[in-house]
Amino acid sequence: MLATDTTKYFIIDFDSTFTKVEGLEELADISLEGNEDKNKILNQIAEITNRGMEGKGSFAEGLKARVQLMQANKKHLSILVDRLKNKVTNSVKRNRKFFEEYADYILIVSSGFKEFIVPVVTEYGIKEKNVYANTFIYDEKGNIVGFDENNPLAKDKGKIELLRKLELQGEVYVIGDGYTDYEIKEAGLADKFYAFTENVQRDAVLKKAEFIAPSFDEFLYQNNLPMVISYPKNRISVLVLENIHPHAVKLFKNEGYSVEVINSGLDEDELCEKVKNTSILCIRSKTQVTEKVLNHAQRLIAIGAFCIGTNQIDLKAAVKKGVAVFNAPYSNTRSVVELVMGEIIMLMRNIIEKSNKMHNGIWDKSAKNSYEIRGKKLGIVGYGNIGTQLSVLAEAMGMEVYYYDIVEKLQLGNAKKCHTLEELLQKVDVISLHVDGRPSNKNMITTRHFDMMKDGVIFINLSRGHVVDIDALAQAIKSGKVRGAAADVFPYEPKNNQEEFVNVLRGLPNVILTPHIGGSTEEAQYNIADFVPNRIIEYINTGNTFQSVNFPNIQLPELVNAHRFMHLHENVPGILAQINQIFAKHHINILGQYLKTNEQVGYVITDVDKKYDKDVINELKNIPHTIKFRTLY
Ligand code: NAI
């Protein structure tokens, strides 16, 4: 190594830093396989490790105790190495290039053992001679019976002694999760200590650390070192409100984002305060994201609406601020459809009345007013996500399906299209509404419509409360025009579970009332919690806006060997030309370009050769009408 005073050395710990786990604990897990007391011994080992890492107890004594407890043999080591190779810390894996490029200046300093460290780290270009760690001693049968006790790293304050001997000339950075790593800095042998928290967080270490690296990306970012991603993911902060399914939190955490969970909703003022440093805001239907909230959210990249509707978000204001909104339009479709199918059967068989009688001790066995659904005509109003799935399921159960939609829709199976709502209403035995909540759908079913339906029709609304004139429905039920009805949505719905449900449909015969739970199943909650984070993560990682509610939808090819520039601007003429003039002026080779606009904005994505003058970025940002500019690599 040819070192100068400006040389930077990187002292990196192995256990729980370079790899996600503690090598000795993994070794014990392998060597104690089949041992009755395995769990007890593993706990003892972990306890000793943690005490050492927190700076408590004698390290040397602890190491001796752990080696004895493990009862390991040479043959276990190859299994261990394979395991550790699979458990290399995610951000270390990502930044292989840094390790290769800086191999001469990276030292692994560990109180673990060379036997398992060297094969793992050398795969990342780190030099064997730069690995400082302990070595095992074996008996003639290959059993691990001890370790070289003369090695400084086998002793208390061993890392300090080693660093003193090394006499590194230059700046020394130490990155590790343990107290012994911090001690190097404390002893004046390092310029900076970074507590590495991607795998474990140790309070005693965090209290002392002046710098914290939740990932390797963050360390590289802070020190202006080459990194593979454009921005450390831990700097992306996610605020999760309203009891969203924990699967969503898991997905964001796996991605390396910093996640804060608040199980309730927040009112406007609370949200304005809370959202100041948020990059991703996750809500359900209660949280109102107003223009005022958006104006407070200076770092916001995306909003996840973990539901179907997005009325609670000011979408126009969001797009103006360059904030992409994603929802979960299909995740609970199946749940709604299953409930509708069940209700059709219950209503056709008059089960509600029969069941109520039974609860009152009345045995009323008769086939009167009970019908099969087979061969009956089902009319679906609104042939969207839910309407079409219902069409398929109902047909599979032998119903004859008719549908009406205001826009041309592909008919599935043998479903028959009706050209008007009236045509459908007159034809069918069961009507199910699946239209969206647009204002013009208010009271789309009134007395006039009930009058034209067949006598004894079954009427189901699991779409939106305001689409049916509820008094007209109550009247039609009382008159016998409607023989059975199910409603899950109402013009006015109680704000919480404490408020009484007041409605003219209460107490009417053969009517199923449910509290807006058509889409509420465990499966749907999980599906939503899976769908929305994945859309957001993809948007952040690739710029893909497919299925965004308010951004022009672009589905992009994967970024390969290029840098990607994403430019969001107000939809005024000539922006694309200005972007391309800048590229031409700087002789930038464009590998691919994609443009899409909506009424409000234009979104241009350009993949370019990696070599370009950095001035180009400022020029692109300064094009008038630019809302947001981002680069990805
Ligand atoms: P979607 O947007 O996929 O389908 C709605 C369809 O209705 C579209 O094809 C549209 O062209 C059509 N439409 C709109 N107005 C119409 C009209 N006046 N006449 C005929 N067709 C019309 O929506 P999706 O996902 O199928 O949801 C349908 C409804 O179900 C929505 O209102 C949604 O809010 C509601 N929903 C209710 C749930 C519950 O818990 N009860 C759960 C999920 C959705």
PDB file of C-alpha atoms in Angstrom, residues 322-430:
ATOM      1  CA  GLY A 322     -44.744  16.373  -8.229  1.00  0.00           C
ATOM      2  CA  VAL A 323     -46.175  13.855  -5.766  1.00  0.00           C
ATOM      3  CA  ALA A 324     -47.322  10.593  -7.334  1.00  0.00           C
ATOM      4  CA  VAL A 325     -50.395   8.904  -5.836  1.00  0.00           C
ATOM      5  CA  PHE A 326     -50.956   5.150  -5.942  1.00  0.00           C
ATOM      6  CA  ASN A 327     -53.998   3.205  -4.746  1.00  0.00           C
ATOM      7  CA  ALA A 328     -55.145  -0.412  -4.775  1.00  0.00           C
ATOM      8  CA  PRO A 329     -57.917  -0.603  -7.354  1.00  0.00           C
ATOM      9  CA  TYR A 330     -58.205  -4.388  -7.586  1.00  0.00           C
ATOM     10  CA  SER A 331     -57.061  -5.731  -4.252  1.00  0.00           C
ATOM     11  CA  ASN A 332     -60.510  -6.278  -2.740  1.00  0.00           C
ATOM     12  CA  THR A 333     -62.448  -7.009  -5.912  1.00  0.00           C
ATOM     13  CA  ARG A 334     -62.745 -10.691  -5.163  1.00  0.00           C
ATOM     14  CA  SER A 335     -63.995 -10.048  -1.622  1.00  0.00           C
ATOM     15  CA  VAL A 336     -66.854  -7.884  -2.887  1.00  0.00           C
ATOM     16  CA  VAL A 337     -67.789 -10.405  -5.555  1.00  0.00           C
ATOM     17  CA  GLU A 338     -67.895 -13.312  -3.092  1.00  0.00           C
ATOM     18  CA  LEU A 339     -70.204 -11.369  -0.795  1.00  0.00           C
ATOM     19  CA  VAL A 340     -72.526 -10.510  -3.674  1.00  0.00           C
ATOM     20  CA  MET A 341     -72.715 -14.157  -4.723  1.00  0.00           C
ATOM     21  CA  GLY A 342     -73.521 -15.216  -1.173  1.00  0.00           C
ATOM     22  CA  GLU A 343     -76.180 -12.541  -0.848  1.00  0.00           C
ATOM     23  CA  ILE A 344     -77.857 -13.470  -4.117  1.00  0.00           C
ATOM     24  CA  ILE A 345     -78.292 -17.018  -2.808  1.00  0.00           C
ATOM     25  CA  MET A 346     -79.435 -15.935   0.658  1.00  0.00           C
ATOM     26  CA  LEU A 347     -82.007 -13.531  -0.775  1.00  0.00           C
ATOM     27  CA  MET A 348     -83.313 -15.947  -3.403  1.00  0.00           C
ATOM     28  CA  ARG A 349     -83.878 -18.521  -0.650  1.00  0.00           C
ATOM     29  CA  ASN A 350     -85.349 -16.019   1.812  1.00  0.00           C
ATOM     30  CA  ILE A 351     -82.837 -17.247   4.367  1.00  0.00           C
ATOM     31  CA  ILE A 352     -82.779 -14.097   6.508  1.00  0.00           C
ATOM     32  CA  GLU A 353     -86.432 -14.475   7.409  1.00  0.00           C
ATOM     33  CA  LYS A 354     -86.060 -18.218   7.998  1.00  0.00           C
ATOM     34  CA  SER A 355     -83.006 -17.721  10.180  1.00  0.00           C
ATOM     35  CA  ASN A 356     -84.680 -14.941  12.211  1.00  0.00           C
ATOM     36  CA  LYS A 357     -87.703 -17.192  12.807  1.00  0.00           C
ATOM     37  CA  MET A 358     -85.502 -20.031  13.992  1.00  0.00           C
ATOM     38  CA  HIS A 359     -83.833 -17.712  16.515  1.00  0.00           C
ATOM     39  CA  ASN A 360     -87.331 -17.035  17.801  1.00  0.00           C
ATOM     40  CA  GLY A 361     -88.077 -20.765  18.074  1.00  0.00           C
ATOM     41  CA  ILE A 362     -90.205 -20.996  14.917  1.00  0.00           C
ATOM     42  CA  TRP A 363     -89.751 -24.046  12.672  1.00  0.00           C
ATOM     43  CA  ASP A 364     -91.181 -22.949   9.304  1.00  0.00           C
ATOM     44  CA  LYS A 365     -90.227 -25.683   6.856  1.00  0.00           C
ATOM     45  CA  SER A 366     -91.490 -24.873   3.362  1.00  0.00           C
ATOM     46  CA  ALA A 367     -90.158 -24.325  -0.168  1.00  0.00           C
ATOM     47  CA  LYS A 368     -92.381 -21.327  -0.754  1.00  0.00           C
ATOM     48  CA  ASN A 369     -90.527 -18.243  -2.022  1.00  0.00           C
ATOM     49  CA  SER A 370     -87.245 -20.170  -2.238  1.00  0.00           C
ATOM     50  CA  TYR A 371     -85.490 -20.324  -5.592  1.00  0.00           C
ATOM     51  CA  GLU A 372     -82.249 -21.594  -7.055  1.00  0.00           C
ATOM     52  CA  ILE A 373     -80.017 -19.044  -8.713  1.00  0.00           C
ATOM     53  CA  ARG A 374     -79.367 -21.404 -11.628  1.00  0.00           C
ATOM     54  CA  GLY A 375     -80.893 -20.061 -14.836  1.00  0.00           C
ATOM     55  CA  LYS A 376     -81.907 -16.734 -13.262  1.00  0.00           C
ATOM     56  CA  LYS A 377     -80.991 -13.510 -15.030  1.00  0.00           C
ATOM     57  CA  LEU A 378     -78.409 -11.322 -13.265  1.00  0.00           C
ATOM     58  CA  GLY A 379     -78.106  -7.694 -14.368  1.00  0.00           C
ATOM     59  CA  ILE A 380     -74.791  -6.025 -13.578  1.00  0.00           C
ATOM     60  CA  VAL A 381     -74.755  -2.235 -13.741  1.00  0.00           C
ATOM     61  CA  GLY A 382     -71.169  -1.015 -14.107  1.00  0.00           C
ATOM     62  CA  TYR A 383     -68.950  -3.592 -15.816  1.00  0.00           C
ATOM     63  CA  GLY A 384     -65.633  -2.565 -14.244  1.00  0.00           C
ATOM     64  CA  ASN A 385     -63.214  -4.533 -12.065  1.00  0.00           C
ATOM     65  CA  ILE A 386     -65.920  -5.861  -9.783  1.00  0.00           C
ATOM     66  CA  GLY A 387     -68.736  -6.108 -12.319  1.00  0.00           C
ATOM     67  CA  THR A 388     -66.687  -8.248 -14.693  1.00  0.00           C
ATOM     68  CA  GLN A 389     -65.495 -10.645 -11.981  1.00  0.00           C
ATOM     69  CA  LEU A 390     -69.022 -11.040 -10.732  1.00  0.00           C
ATOM     70  CA  SER A 391     -70.018 -11.808 -14.306  1.00  0.00           C
ATOM     71  CA  VAL A 392     -67.559 -14.710 -14.460  1.00  0.00           C
ATOM     72  CA  LEU A 393     -68.457 -16.182 -11.075  1.00  0.00           C
ATOM     73  CA  ALA A 394     -72.208 -15.837 -11.532  1.00  0.00           C
ATOM     74  CA  GLU A 395     -72.037 -17.491 -14.904  1.00  0.00           C
ATOM     75  CA  ALA A 396     -69.991 -20.333 -13.453  1.00  0.00           C
ATOM     76  CA  MET A 397     -72.873 -20.897 -11.022  1.00  0.00           C
ATOM     77  CA  GLY A 398     -75.375 -21.097 -13.852  1.00  0.00           C
ATOM     78  CA  MET A 399     -76.781 -17.576 -13.956  1.00  0.00           C
ATOM     79  CA  GLU A 400     -77.537 -15.800 -17.209  1.00  0.00           C
ATOM     80  CA  VAL A 401     -75.591 -12.542 -17.097  1.00  0.00           C
ATOM     81  CA  TYR A 402     -76.571  -9.165 -18.573  1.00  0.00           C
ATOM     82  CA  TYR A 403     -74.601  -5.995 -18.113  1.00  0.00           C
ATOM     83  CA  TYR A 404     -74.822  -2.309 -18.781  1.00  0.00           C
ATOM     84  CA  ASP A 405     -71.923   0.136 -18.739  1.00  0.00           C
ATOM     85  CA  ILE A 406     -71.711   3.683 -20.023  1.00  0.00           C
ATOM     86  CA  VAL A 407     -68.523   2.880 -21.875  1.00  0.00           C
ATOM     87  CA  GLU A 408     -67.881   0.053 -24.314  1.00  0.00           C
ATOM     88  CA  LYS A 409     -66.661  -2.982 -22.369  1.00  0.00           C
ATOM     89  CA  LEU A 410     -65.453  -6.355 -23.551  1.00  0.00           C
ATOM     90  CA  GLN A 411     -68.096  -8.923 -22.664  1.00  0.00           C
ATOM     91  CA  LEU A 412     -66.755 -11.917 -20.753  1.00  0.00           C
ATOM     92  CA  GLY A 413     -68.005 -15.461 -21.275  1.00  0.00           C
ATOM     93  CA  ASN A 414     -71.592 -15.505 -22.449  1.00  0.00           C
ATOM     94  CA  ALA A 415     -72.579 -12.230 -20.762  1.00  0.00           C
ATOM     95  CA  LYS A 416     -74.925 -10.130 -22.863  1.00  0.00           C
ATOM     96  CA  LYS A 417     -74.647  -6.402 -23.271  1.00  0.00           C
ATOM     97  CA  CYS A 418     -77.640  -4.119 -22.698  1.00  0.00           C
ATOM     98  CA  HIS A 419     -77.633  -0.821 -24.566  1.00  0.00           C
ATOM     99  CA  THR A 420     -79.483   1.140 -21.915  1.00  0.00           C
ATOM    100  CA  LEU A 421     -79.970   0.946 -18.187  1.00  0.00           C
ATOM    101  CA  GLU A 422     -83.702   0.667 -18.757  1.00  0.00           C
ATOM    102  CA  GLU A 423     -83.251  -2.359 -21.024  1.00  0.00           C
ATOM    103  CA  LEU A 424     -81.313  -4.128 -18.292  1.00  0.00           C
ATOM    104  CA  LEU A 425     -83.695  -3.202 -15.479  1.00  0.00           C
ATOM    105  CA  GLN A 426     -86.677  -4.614 -17.367  1.00  0.00           C
ATOM    106  CA  LYS A 427     -84.982  -7.890 -18.246  1.00  0.00           C
ATOM    107  CA  VAL A 428     -83.408  -9.349 -15.137  1.00  0.00           C
ATOM    108  CA  ASP A 429     -84.350 -11.132 -11.885  1.00  0.00           C
ATOM    109  CA  VAL A 430     -81.416  -9.852  -9.843  1.00  0.00           C
TER     110      VAL A 430
END
